[in-house]
Structure formats: structure tokens, C-alpha cells
Short mmCIF file of C-alpha atoms in Angstrom, two decimals:
data_model
loop_
_atom_site.label_atom_id
_atom_site.label_comp_id
_atom_site.label_asym_id
_atom_site.label_seq_id
_atom_site.Cartn_x
_atom_site.Cartn_y
_atom_site.Cartn_z
CA UNK A 12 -7.70 -3.71 -18.12
CA UNK A 13 -9.16 -5.58 -15.09
CA UNK A 14 -11.80 -8.17 -14.11
CA UNK A 15 -15.23 -7.64 -13.70
CA UNK A 16 -16.94 -7.86 -10.41
CA UNK A 17 -18.58 -11.08 -10.90
CA UNK A 18 -18.06 -13.83 -8.64
CA UNK A 19 -19.08 -17.14 -10.41
CA UNK A 20 -18.38 -19.58 -7.62
CA UNK A 21 -21.21 -20.64 -5.13
CA UNK A 22 -20.66 -18.85 -1.56
CA UNK A 23 -19.35 -20.90 1.01
CA UNK A 24 -21.78 -22.02 3.22
CA UNK A 25 -20.42 -21.28 7.01
CA UNK A 26 -16.92 -22.31 7.70
CA UNK A 27 -16.29 -25.14 9.90
CA UNK A 28 -13.08 -24.38 12.42
CA UNK A 29 -11.37 -26.40 14.27
CA UNK A 30 -11.00 -25.30 18.09
CA UNK A 31 -6.88 -24.89 17.37
CA UNK A 32 -7.90 -22.66 14.49
CA UNK A 33 -10.37 -20.31 16.02
CA UNK A 34 -7.57 -18.31 17.88
CA UNK A 35 -6.10 -17.34 14.29
CA UNK A 36 -9.54 -16.71 13.35
CA UNK A 37 -9.95 -14.49 15.77
CA UNK A 38 -6.52 -12.46 15.13
CA UNK A 39 -7.68 -12.61 11.49
CA UNK A 40 -11.41 -11.22 12.54
CA UNK A 41 -9.19 -8.50 14.20
CA UNK A 42 -7.31 -7.24 12.04
CA UNK A 43 -9.74 -7.29 9.23
CA UNK A 44 -11.55 -4.94 11.50
CA UNK A 45 -8.29 -2.75 11.94
CA UNK A 46 -8.31 -2.61 8.97
CA UNK A 47 -4.69 -4.34 8.89
CA UNK A 48 -2.92 -5.94 5.84
CA UNK A 49 -2.63 -9.71 5.66
CA UNK A 50 0.91 -11.15 4.04
CA UNK A 51 1.23 -14.48 2.33
CA UNK A 52 2.95 -16.81 5.43
CA UNK A 53 0.09 -15.16 7.73
CA UNK A 54 -3.05 -17.34 8.76
CA UNK A 55 -5.94 -16.79 7.07
CA UNK A 56 -9.51 -18.62 6.87
CA UNK A 57 -9.43 -21.22 3.47
CA UNK A 58 -12.46 -19.11 1.78
CA UNK A 59 -10.43 -15.76 2.25
CA UNK A 60 -7.65 -17.71 0.69
CA UNK A 61 -9.69 -19.21 -2.09
CA UNK A 62 -11.61 -15.46 -3.05
CA UNK A 63 -8.66 -14.02 -3.45
CA UNK A 64 -6.95 -16.73 -5.47
CA UNK A 65 -10.26 -16.87 -7.89
CA UNK A 66 -10.35 -12.73 -7.94
CA UNK A 67 -6.66 -12.49 -8.38
CA UNK A 68 -6.57 -14.95 -11.32
CA UNK A 69 -9.69 -14.05 -12.97
CA UNK A 70 -7.91 -10.26 -12.90
CA UNK A 71 -4.71 -11.61 -14.62
CA UNK A 72 -6.57 -13.63 -17.13
CA UNK A 73 -8.28 -10.77 -17.98
CA UNK A 74 -5.10 -8.62 -18.53
CA UNK A 75 -3.83 -11.44 -20.61
CA UNK A 76 -6.85 -12.08 -22.78
CA UNK A 77 -7.21 -8.56 -22.77
CA UNK A 78 -4.33 -7.76 -24.84
CA UNK A 79 -6.05 -9.90 -27.58
CA UNK A 80 -8.49 -7.14 -29.07
CA UNK A 81 -6.07 -4.63 -29.00
CA UNK A 82 -2.86 -6.59 -30.41
CA UNK A 83 -4.76 -6.89 -33.52
CA UNK A 84 -4.57 -3.23 -34.16
CA UNK A 85 -0.57 -3.02 -33.40
CA UNK A 86 0.34 -3.62 -37.48
CA UNK A 87 -2.87 -1.55 -38.78
CA UNK A 88 -2.68 1.44 -36.52
CA UNK A 89 -2.83 4.53 -38.26
CA UNK A 90 0.67 6.58 -37.28
CA UNK A 91 4.24 5.21 -36.49
CA UNK A 92 3.20 6.82 -33.19
CA UNK A 93 -0.35 5.47 -32.62
CA UNK A 94 1.68 1.81 -33.47
CA UNK A 95 4.29 2.75 -30.44
CA UNK A 96 1.91 3.65 -27.86
CA UNK A 97 -0.34 0.62 -28.89
CA UNK A 98 2.48 -1.58 -28.50
CA UNK A 99 3.75 -0.12 -25.22
CA UNK A 100 -0.10 -0.53 -23.85
CA UNK A 101 -0.35 -3.89 -24.95
CA UNK A 102 3.10 -4.59 -23.17
CA UNK A 103 1.79 -2.92 -20.02
CA UNK A 104 -1.37 -5.49 -20.01
CA UNK A 105 1.40 -8.10 -20.50
CA UNK A 106 3.02 -6.78 -17.34
CA UNK A 107 -0.06 -6.26 -15.31
CA UNK A 108 -1.02 -10.06 -16.28
CA UNK A 109 2.42 -10.94 -14.45
CA UNK A 110 2.03 -8.61 -11.37
CA UNK A 111 -1.09 -10.30 -10.88
CA UNK A 112 0.06 -14.05 -11.16
CA UNK A 113 2.84 -13.66 -9.17
CA UNK A 114 0.23 -12.01 -6.64
CA UNK A 115 -1.51 -15.00 -6.46
CA UNK A 116 0.97 -17.54 -6.63
CA UNK A 117 1.92 -15.97 -3.10
CA UNK A 118 -1.22 -17.88 -1.92
CA UNK A 119 -0.10 -21.46 -2.78
CA UNK A 120 -1.24 -21.27 -6.49
CA UNK A 121 1.00 -22.47 -9.34
CA UNK A 122 1.22 -20.29 -12.83
CA UNK A 123 0.32 -23.54 -14.55
CA UNK A 124 -2.77 -23.91 -12.34
CA UNK A 125 -3.94 -20.68 -13.13
CA UNK A 126 -3.37 -21.09 -16.60
CA UNK A 127 -4.67 -24.20 -17.13
CA UNK A 128 -8.35 -23.40 -15.52
CA UNK A 129 -8.19 -20.14 -18.06
CA UNK A 130 -7.05 -22.61 -21.18
CA UNK A 131 -10.18 -25.22 -20.12
CA UNK A 132 -12.43 -22.86 -19.78
CA UNK A 133 -12.97 -23.34 -15.91
CA UNK A 134 -11.59 -19.76 -14.93
CA UNK A 135 -13.14 -16.54 -16.33
CA UNK A 136 -12.03 -13.36 -17.24
CA UNK A 137 -14.05 -9.85 -18.15
CA UNK A 138 -16.41 -10.25 -20.43
CA UNK A 139 -16.00 -7.05 -22.31
CA UNK A 140 -12.99 -8.88 -24.42
CA UNK A 141 -15.52 -10.84 -25.92
CA UNK A 142 -16.43 -8.26 -28.17
CA UNK A 143 -14.53 -7.86 -31.11
CA UNK A 144 -12.41 -4.24 -32.25
CA UNK A 145 -13.58 -4.13 -35.88
CA UNK A 146 -12.53 -0.42 -36.51
CA UNK A 147 -9.60 1.83 -35.57
CA UNK A 148 -12.14 3.68 -33.04
CA UNK A 149 -13.00 0.46 -31.04
CA UNK A 150 -9.44 1.06 -30.43
CA UNK A 151 -10.16 4.14 -28.89
CA UNK A 152 -13.19 3.71 -27.04
CA UNK A 153 -11.51 0.62 -25.23
CA UNK A 154 -8.82 2.99 -23.92
CA UNK A 155 -11.39 5.71 -22.71
CA UNK A 156 -14.23 3.46 -21.70
CA UNK A 157 -13.28 0.13 -20.78
CA UNK A 158 -9.86 1.34 -19.36
CA UNK A 159 -11.62 3.97 -17.74
CA UNK A 160 -14.14 1.61 -15.70
CA UNK A 161 -11.19 -0.31 -15.19
CA UNK A 162 -9.43 2.62 -13.25
CA UNK A 163 -12.71 3.11 -11.07
CA UNK A 164 -12.59 -0.63 -10.12
CA UNK A 165 -9.33 -0.71 -9.39
CA UNK A 166 -8.10 2.43 -7.35
CA UNK A 167 -10.09 0.90 -4.45
CA UNK A 168 -8.60 -2.34 -4.41
CA UNK A 169 -5.01 -0.43 -4.02
CA UNK A 170 -6.37 -0.76 -0.22
CA UNK A 171 -7.19 -4.35 -0.60
CA UNK A 172 -6.41 -6.42 2.70
CA UNK A 173 -4.69 -8.35 1.06
CA UNK A 174 -0.58 -6.81 0.65
CA UNK A 175 0.48 -8.65 -2.64
CA UNK A 176 -2.55 -7.81 -4.34
CA UNK A 177 -2.57 -4.50 -2.82
CA UNK A 178 1.14 -3.27 -4.36
CA UNK A 179 0.11 -5.33 -7.36
CA UNK A 180 -2.84 -2.82 -8.00
CA UNK A 181 -0.81 0.48 -7.01
CA UNK A 182 1.57 -0.53 -9.79
CA UNK A 183 -1.11 -1.17 -11.95
CA UNK A 184 -3.17 2.05 -10.99
CA UNK A 185 0.23 3.89 -12.06
CA UNK A 186 0.57 2.66 -15.42
CA UNK A 187 -3.32 2.46 -16.47
CA UNK A 188 -3.75 6.39 -16.42
CA UNK A 189 -1.75 6.47 -19.77
CA UNK A 190 -4.41 3.67 -21.26
CA UNK A 191 -7.27 5.69 -20.77
CA UNK A 192 -6.19 9.29 -21.89
CA UNK A 193 -4.27 7.72 -24.75
CA UNK A 194 -7.55 6.30 -25.99
CA UNK A 195 -9.25 9.21 -25.14
CA UNK A 196 -7.13 11.18 -27.14
CA UNK A 197 -8.18 8.64 -30.34
CA UNK A 198 -11.80 9.72 -29.60
CA UNK A 199 -10.93 13.19 -29.76
CA UNK A 200 -8.80 13.07 -32.94
CA UNK A 201 -11.87 11.27 -34.58
CA UNK A 202 -14.54 13.25 -33.26
CA UNK A 203 -12.59 16.22 -34.77
CA UNK A 204 -11.84 14.31 -38.18
CA UNK A 205 -14.34 14.17 -41.19
CA UNK A 206 -17.68 13.26 -40.92
CA UNK A 207 -16.80 9.59 -41.53
CA UNK A 208 -14.34 9.50 -38.96
CA UNK A 209 -16.56 11.18 -36.10
CA UNK A 210 -19.38 8.51 -37.58
CA UNK A 211 -16.72 5.54 -36.93
CA UNK A 212 -15.91 7.33 -33.05
CA UNK A 213 -19.78 7.73 -32.62
CA UNK A 214 -20.28 3.99 -33.63
CA UNK A 215 -17.69 2.64 -31.47
CA UNK A 216 -19.25 4.48 -28.21
CA UNK A 217 -22.47 2.72 -29.31
CA UNK A 218 -20.89 -0.56 -29.56
CA UNK A 219 -19.08 -0.32 -25.99
CA UNK A 220 -21.35 1.78 -23.73
CA UNK A 221 -23.62 -0.75 -22.56
CA UNK A 222 -21.02 -3.55 -22.10
CA UNK A 223 -18.66 -1.14 -20.19
CA UNK A 224 -21.43 -0.10 -17.88
CA UNK A 225 -22.26 -3.75 -17.54
CA UNK A 226 -18.66 -4.38 -16.69
CA UNK A 227 -18.87 -3.64 -12.69
CA UNK A 228 -21.13 -6.18 -12.51
CA UNK A 229 -24.31 -7.43 -11.52
CA UNK A 230 -26.78 -4.77 -9.48
CA UNK A 231 -25.88 -5.13 -5.48
CA UNK A 232 -29.02 -6.81 -4.74
CA UNK A 233 -28.06 -9.60 -7.15
CA UNK A 234 -24.29 -9.80 -6.32
CA UNK A 235 -23.79 -13.21 -4.17
CA UNK A 236 -20.49 -12.63 -2.90
CA UNK A 237 -20.39 -8.78 -1.98
CA UNK A 238 -21.10 -8.65 1.54
CA UNK A 239 -17.98 -11.51 2.79
CA UNK A 240 -15.57 -9.78 0.22
CA UNK A 241 -16.50 -6.09 2.04
CA UNK A 242 -16.02 -7.54 5.50
CA UNK A 243 -12.95 -8.92 4.23
CA UNK A 244 -11.82 -5.85 2.74
CA UNK A 245 -11.51 -7.48 -0.86
CA UNK A 246 -13.93 -5.05 -2.09
CA UNK A 247 -14.45 -1.58 -0.99
CA UNK A 248 -17.08 -0.12 -3.01
CA UNK A 249 -20.20 -2.12 -4.43
CA UNK A 250 -20.93 -2.51 -8.00
CA UNK A 251 -23.74 -0.14 -8.61
CA UNK A 252 -22.09 2.53 -6.62
CA UNK A 253 -18.72 2.30 -8.99
CA UNK A 254 -21.16 2.34 -11.70
CA UNK A 255 -22.91 5.53 -10.70
CA UNK A 256 -19.00 7.08 -10.50
CA UNK A 257 -18.19 5.85 -13.98
CA UNK A 258 -21.49 6.97 -15.40
CA UNK A 259 -21.01 10.77 -13.72
CA UNK A 260 -17.35 10.68 -14.78
CA UNK A 261 -18.37 9.66 -18.31
CA UNK A 262 -21.37 11.75 -19.39
CA UNK A 263 -19.34 14.88 -19.70
CA UNK A 264 -16.42 13.48 -21.43
CA UNK A 265 -18.89 12.35 -24.39
CA UNK A 266 -20.56 15.56 -24.16
CA UNK A 267 -16.77 17.07 -24.78
CA UNK A 268 -16.28 14.96 -27.90
CA UNK A 269 -19.58 15.80 -29.06
CA UNK A 270 -20.83 12.19 -28.69
CA UNK A 271 -24.15 11.07 -28.28
CA UNK A 272 -24.25 8.19 -25.09
CA UNK A 273 -26.64 5.72 -26.82
CA UNK A 274 -29.27 5.77 -24.03
CA UNK A 275 -32.50 7.86 -24.73
CA UNK A 276 -33.25 7.77 -20.83
CA UNK A 277 -30.13 9.36 -19.70
CA UNK A 278 -31.35 12.18 -17.66
CA UNK A 279 -29.22 14.51 -15.28
CA UNK A 280 -31.21 13.76 -11.66
CA UNK A 281 -30.20 17.29 -10.08
CA UNK A 282 -31.88 16.21 -6.97
CA UNK A 283 -29.56 13.33 -6.35
CA UNK A 284 -26.87 14.96 -8.34
CA UNK A 285 -26.23 11.72 -10.42
CA UNK A 286 -27.04 10.60 -13.72
CA UNK A 287 -30.02 8.15 -14.16
CA UNK A 288 -29.49 5.95 -17.03
CA UNK A 289 -32.07 3.55 -18.70
CA UNK A 290 -32.40 -0.36 -18.20
CA UNK A 291 -29.55 -2.36 -18.42
CA UNK A 292 -30.21 -5.73 -20.76
CA UNK A 293 -28.76 -7.88 -18.21
CA UNK A 294 -29.88 -10.86 -20.24
CA UNK A 295 -26.98 -10.21 -22.75
CA UNK A 296 -24.31 -9.81 -20.19
CA UNK A 297 -25.19 -13.06 -18.79
CA UNK A 298 -24.78 -14.77 -22.46
CA UNK A 299 -21.77 -13.21 -22.88
CA UNK A 300 -20.20 -14.35 -19.47
CA UNK A 301 -21.97 -17.80 -20.39
CA UNK A 302 -19.65 -18.15 -23.16
CA UNK A 303 -22.15 -17.11 -26.16
CA UNK A 304 -20.40 -13.39 -26.95
CA UNK A 305 -19.33 -12.31 -30.44
CA UNK A 306 -15.64 -13.49 -29.59
CA UNK A 307 -15.58 -15.97 -26.46
CA UNK A 308 -14.34 -19.14 -28.38
CA UNK A 309 -12.25 -17.14 -30.86
CA UNK A 310 -10.28 -15.38 -27.51
CA UNK A 311 -9.91 -19.02 -25.85
CA UNK A 312 -8.81 -20.58 -28.95
CA UNK A 313 -6.33 -18.18 -29.57
CA UNK A 314 -4.97 -17.86 -25.66
CA UNK A 315 -4.70 -22.06 -26.01
CA UNK A 316 -2.69 -22.14 -29.39
CA UNK A 317 -0.05 -19.36 -28.31
CA UNK A 318 0.78 -21.47 -25.42
CA UNK A 319 0.74 -24.76 -26.69
CA UNK A 320 2.79 -23.31 -29.82
CA UNK A 321 5.14 -21.45 -27.13
CA UNK A 322 6.10 -24.94 -25.30
CA UNK A 323 8.59 -25.90 -27.22
CA UNK A 324 10.00 -22.26 -26.58
CA UNK A 325 9.79 -22.98 -22.92
CA UNK A 326 11.34 -26.35 -23.21
CA UNK A 327 14.16 -25.33 -25.09
CA UNK A 328 14.77 -21.94 -22.38
CA UNK A 329 14.95 -24.27 -19.87
CA UNK A 330 17.10 -26.89 -21.70
CA UNK A 331 19.62 -24.16 -22.70
CA UNK A 332 19.70 -22.82 -18.89
CA UNK A 333 20.65 -26.10 -17.87
CA UNK A 334 23.40 -26.51 -20.47
CA UNK A 335 25.05 -23.08 -19.53
CA UNK A 336 24.86 -24.07 -16.00
CA UNK A 337 26.76 -27.43 -16.67
CA UNK A 338 29.14 -25.83 -18.82
CA UNK A 339 30.09 -23.18 -16.59
CA UNK A 340 30.47 -25.76 -13.46
CA UNK A 341 32.61 -27.93 -16.22
CA UNK A 342 34.91 -24.86 -16.54
CA UNK A 343 35.21 -24.03 -12.75
CA UNK A 344 36.34 -27.87 -12.01
CA UNK B 10 -3.53 -29.16 -21.62
CA UNK B 11 -0.46 -31.81 -21.34
CA UNK B 12 2.24 -29.33 -20.63
CA UNK B 13 5.55 -31.35 -20.26
CA UNK B 14 7.44 -28.26 -19.89
CA UNK B 15 8.65 -27.99 -16.50
CA UNK B 16 8.21 -24.91 -14.50
CA UNK B 17 10.48 -22.03 -14.75
CA UNK B 18 11.87 -21.19 -11.35
CA UNK B 19 10.75 -18.11 -9.42
CA UNK B 20 12.76 -15.03 -8.51
CA UNK B 21 12.55 -12.14 -6.72
CA UNK B 22 13.33 -8.87 -8.32
CA UNK B 23 14.90 -5.70 -6.70
CA UNK B 24 15.30 -2.43 -8.34
CA UNK B 25 17.32 0.69 -7.16
CA UNK B 26 15.48 3.27 -8.46
CA UNK B 27 18.16 5.94 -8.44
CA UNK B 28 21.85 5.95 -8.03
CA UNK B 29 22.57 6.67 -3.86
CA UNK B 30 19.20 4.57 -2.90
CA UNK B 31 18.74 1.21 -1.96
CA UNK B 32 17.57 -1.67 -4.15
CA UNK B 33 14.21 -2.37 -3.17
CA UNK B 34 11.90 -5.60 -3.58
CA UNK B 35 9.52 -4.51 -6.85
CA UNK B 36 8.00 -8.14 -7.03
CA UNK B 37 8.95 -11.68 -8.76
CA UNK B 38 8.98 -13.57 -11.95
CA UNK B 39 9.70 -16.74 -13.67
CA UNK B 40 12.69 -17.30 -15.62
CA UNK B 41 15.09 -19.88 -16.47
CA UNK B 42 18.38 -18.52 -15.15
CA UNK B 43 19.94 -15.32 -13.63
CA UNK B 44 20.49 -13.95 -16.72
CA UNK B 45 16.98 -14.31 -18.57
CA UNK B 46 15.60 -12.83 -14.86
CA UNK B 47 17.52 -9.83 -15.17
CA UNK B 48 16.21 -9.57 -18.73
CA UNK B 49 12.81 -10.11 -18.14
CA UNK B 50 12.97 -7.93 -14.54
CA UNK B 51 13.88 -5.11 -17.05
CA UNK B 52 10.87 -5.41 -19.40
CA UNK B 53 8.77 -5.81 -16.48
CA UNK B 54 9.79 -3.75 -14.01
CA UNK B 55 11.62 -0.92 -15.46
CA UNK B 56 9.34 0.43 -18.62
CA UNK B 57 9.16 3.70 -17.07
CA UNK B 58 12.61 4.36 -16.11
CA UNK B 59 11.90 3.20 -12.82
CA UNK B 60 15.49 1.79 -12.01
CA UNK B 61 19.18 2.26 -12.72
CA UNK B 62 20.35 -1.08 -11.44
CA UNK B 63 18.34 -4.91 -10.64
CA UNK B 64 18.87 -7.75 -8.46
CA UNK B 65 17.20 -10.83 -9.21
CA UNK B 66 17.50 -13.59 -6.11
CA UNK B 67 16.05 -17.22 -6.43
CA UNK B 68 12.89 -17.20 -4.58
CA UNK B 69 14.08 -20.31 -2.61
CA UNK B 70 17.37 -19.05 -1.32
CA UNK B 71 15.46 -16.50 0.73
CA UNK B 72 14.93 -17.22 4.43
CA UNK B 73 12.11 -15.54 6.17
CA UNK B 74 11.01 -15.32 9.86
CA UNK B 75 8.19 -17.11 10.70
CA UNK B 76 5.15 -14.96 11.16
CA UNK B 77 4.04 -17.13 13.91
CA UNK B 78 7.24 -15.98 15.94
CA UNK B 79 6.18 -12.22 15.27
CA UNK B 80 5.63 -11.82 19.10
CA UNK B 81 8.97 -13.25 20.21
CA UNK B 82 10.95 -12.03 17.78
CA UNK B 83 9.91 -8.26 17.83
CA UNK B 84 7.93 -7.78 20.73
CA UNK B 85 10.83 -7.33 23.36
CA UNK B 86 11.53 -4.33 21.75
CA UNK B 87 8.27 -2.90 22.71
CA UNK B 88 9.11 -1.60 26.14
CA UNK B 89 12.62 0.02 25.18
CA UNK B 90 11.46 3.21 24.35
CA UNK B 91 15.14 4.63 26.04
CA UNK B 92 16.44 3.64 22.44
CA UNK B 93 14.62 6.53 20.91
CA UNK B 94 15.97 9.95 20.97
CA UNK B 95 12.44 11.32 21.98
CA UNK B 96 12.61 9.09 25.26
CA UNK B 97 14.74 11.92 26.77
CA UNK B 98 13.48 15.46 27.92
CA UNK B 99 16.33 17.89 27.70
CA UNK B 100 16.14 21.65 28.81
CA UNK B 101 15.20 24.04 25.81
CA UNK B 102 18.47 25.31 25.37
CA UNK B 103 19.61 22.16 23.69
CA UNK B 104 16.82 21.14 21.58
CA UNK B 105 18.57 20.77 18.71
CA UNK B 106 20.64 18.13 19.80
#
């Protein structure tokens, strides 16, 4: 799973640098040009740090919230095998959230600050998780399409200029491929099943296709932060290029499944060697981003509830550890 | 959010991927004590048999060199290329020394 390429913050206007910082700034710029990595204690411009904290934490929140639509199906998955697979996948998402929170923490933010930003609604997470998983086929479609789109986006992030983020992404990408394949296999099984099962698979594709295509974020022309992010080596490939890559890879997969992509304008453009798609309904995208998707409130409420109801456990664990420590000190004395 | 819980301490996790290899830094996590840190490291960093042994170290116990001292710390080694075997040109006959 991943964060959508969406920067909701306003672009920073020309940074003011004190003379002492400008030498460090020059070094940093040279580093960016030479495609070198930045590590946590290296000097970095405030805007670079802020952009990374925002992007990495948003990404981490997406992994955590991303567990909700699937977690709902762990007990309902159609067989013990499917339950075990889904459980493993959801556990991976939790792990991905942890890798990313850890990477963000190296930039000087705390886990509590990030969680608070999520729970208070200040921080965004990928809008894709604000859609419901009403049938088992939705779980398959999430794996195939949503995780497929995530991989497209995440592979270039493995070369991100910030070391801890790049390392987290390498780990995540290694695990993500299983997610997409298990999803495709669910779709394949349904597509070769009864008429009702195939219809269910087609309905899921109808539901998830456009939201997934929109996961790559607004068109390049409307993306406010892309230029700085690409100069900084945070964003390597543009939203539109990634989206095209995803479409070109996915259309033949849908054909293989015998399912129809819900876009009457979808055509192969032999001239440029890509698929052309119909017009994307960005109004729908912004509606969901701005809080009015089918599940925005429910997702956030579930997160907040889990966090609040877990408070006593976190507190008790800390108290228990303190008691154990005191006891072992006493025994040693 | 009125979270009264204090933050759990941060631990650095090192994993030995197989017997005979060194422990390598894998990442970090928050845990109340060393025992819990090991258990969590197992769940987070070895779900696909990535390790046969785990070390956890409180992050605050690590002393690191200052990135600003990089030049004076590591620079002096730059011109000591005679420390590398490739510095020495030997006759062909002893190529495998």
C-alpha cells in the first residue's frame, strides 16, 4: 500500500538562508546533483525535511489505515488458506507502517506527533482506503489493482535521496509483490468460477478501477510540488508517467482475467505504444480527499477508537517493564 | 487526543541473516524493554526467515561520529593508497600474490 502522490501543503516560497547556512546549502545542492544520499544527521534544508516528514508520515498512515478495509475480511475469507494469506498481508501492512514511521522519526518528529496529526484529521492518508470492501472480490481487487499501483509508485522511491526512506522502501517493495499476486489470484479464481462469482469480480473491477487510476495523484500540470520534489530526488517519475505505466501493465491483465475495464474510451494507441483512457473525474477524487468519500469518517473513527482503547495497554506495559527493572535491580543488590 | 501514556523507548534492531554472517542493522522500533523489543523485532523484521539471531540496543546507547567531522575523520585516509594491495606493481610471474 502507499501514499497517493498528493501534496496538500502549500509550496514553500523561496527559503531565506542565513550566510552560515549557505555553505551547507551549496553542499546539499551539490549532493542532490550528484545523486548522493542524505542521512539523518546530515544538514538539510528545512523545506526538504518538512516535505519528507509529510510524505513519509502520510505514507505510514496509509499503511496503517490500509489495514482496515482488509482486516474486515480476515474472519470472512472463504477458506483457511485465504484467511492465513490475508492475515499475513495485513501483518505486512502493519510492518510497513512501522518501517515508515521509524524513517520519519529519524527526521526529528515523534510517533506521537504523527499519530496525533492523523487522528485529528490534519494529516492525509491515501484516499483509496476511503472506499468500502463490500464483497470478497473487493479484497482481490485491492491486492491486484491498489497494490499493483502501489508497486509502480514505490519502486522509484527505493532510489529516494533520503537514506532511511529509501531503505524502508526497499524492504517494503520486497514484500509488496506477494500482495499483488495474491490479489490477482483471487480475481483469477473468481473469474473462472460460477457466473455469480465472475459478476462479483467484474463489479469489483468496476468499483476500484477509477479510484486506483486516481491514486497516482493529480495530472502533472496541476501538481504543485512535483518540481521541487524531483530536484530533491524524492519524486523520480511524474504522476502521469506512473499512471500510464500502470494502465499499460494492467489492461492486458484484465483481458487475461476475461474482465472488462469500465472505460468505453479505452483504446490502444499504436502510434505512441500506450493505452489512451477516458476523462478522469477529478471532482470525485477531490471530494474523497476532502473528507466526503464513502468511508472517511468511519476509517478515522476506527483508528482513533483503537488508539484510545489501547492506551491502557501501552501504559500497563510500560509500568510492568519498570516494575521488572526495579525487581531485577533489587535482586542484584 | 489526551494521551497520558509516555512514549516507549526506541531500540535499534540488528539481524544475523544466517549462521556465519554478522548482525546487520535492520531498523528500529519502540518497546517497553529489551525482551519486548526482541519479540517485536521477530514479528517485524523476520517474517520471511530473514534471520536466525536478533540483537536489540537502546538507541540512546549508540554513540555516533559527527557528520560535520567527516572530512577530518575520514579524509586523512584518502592519500594512503599504499594501504591497498593494488598499489604494488609486481612482475607478471607473481600475479597471484
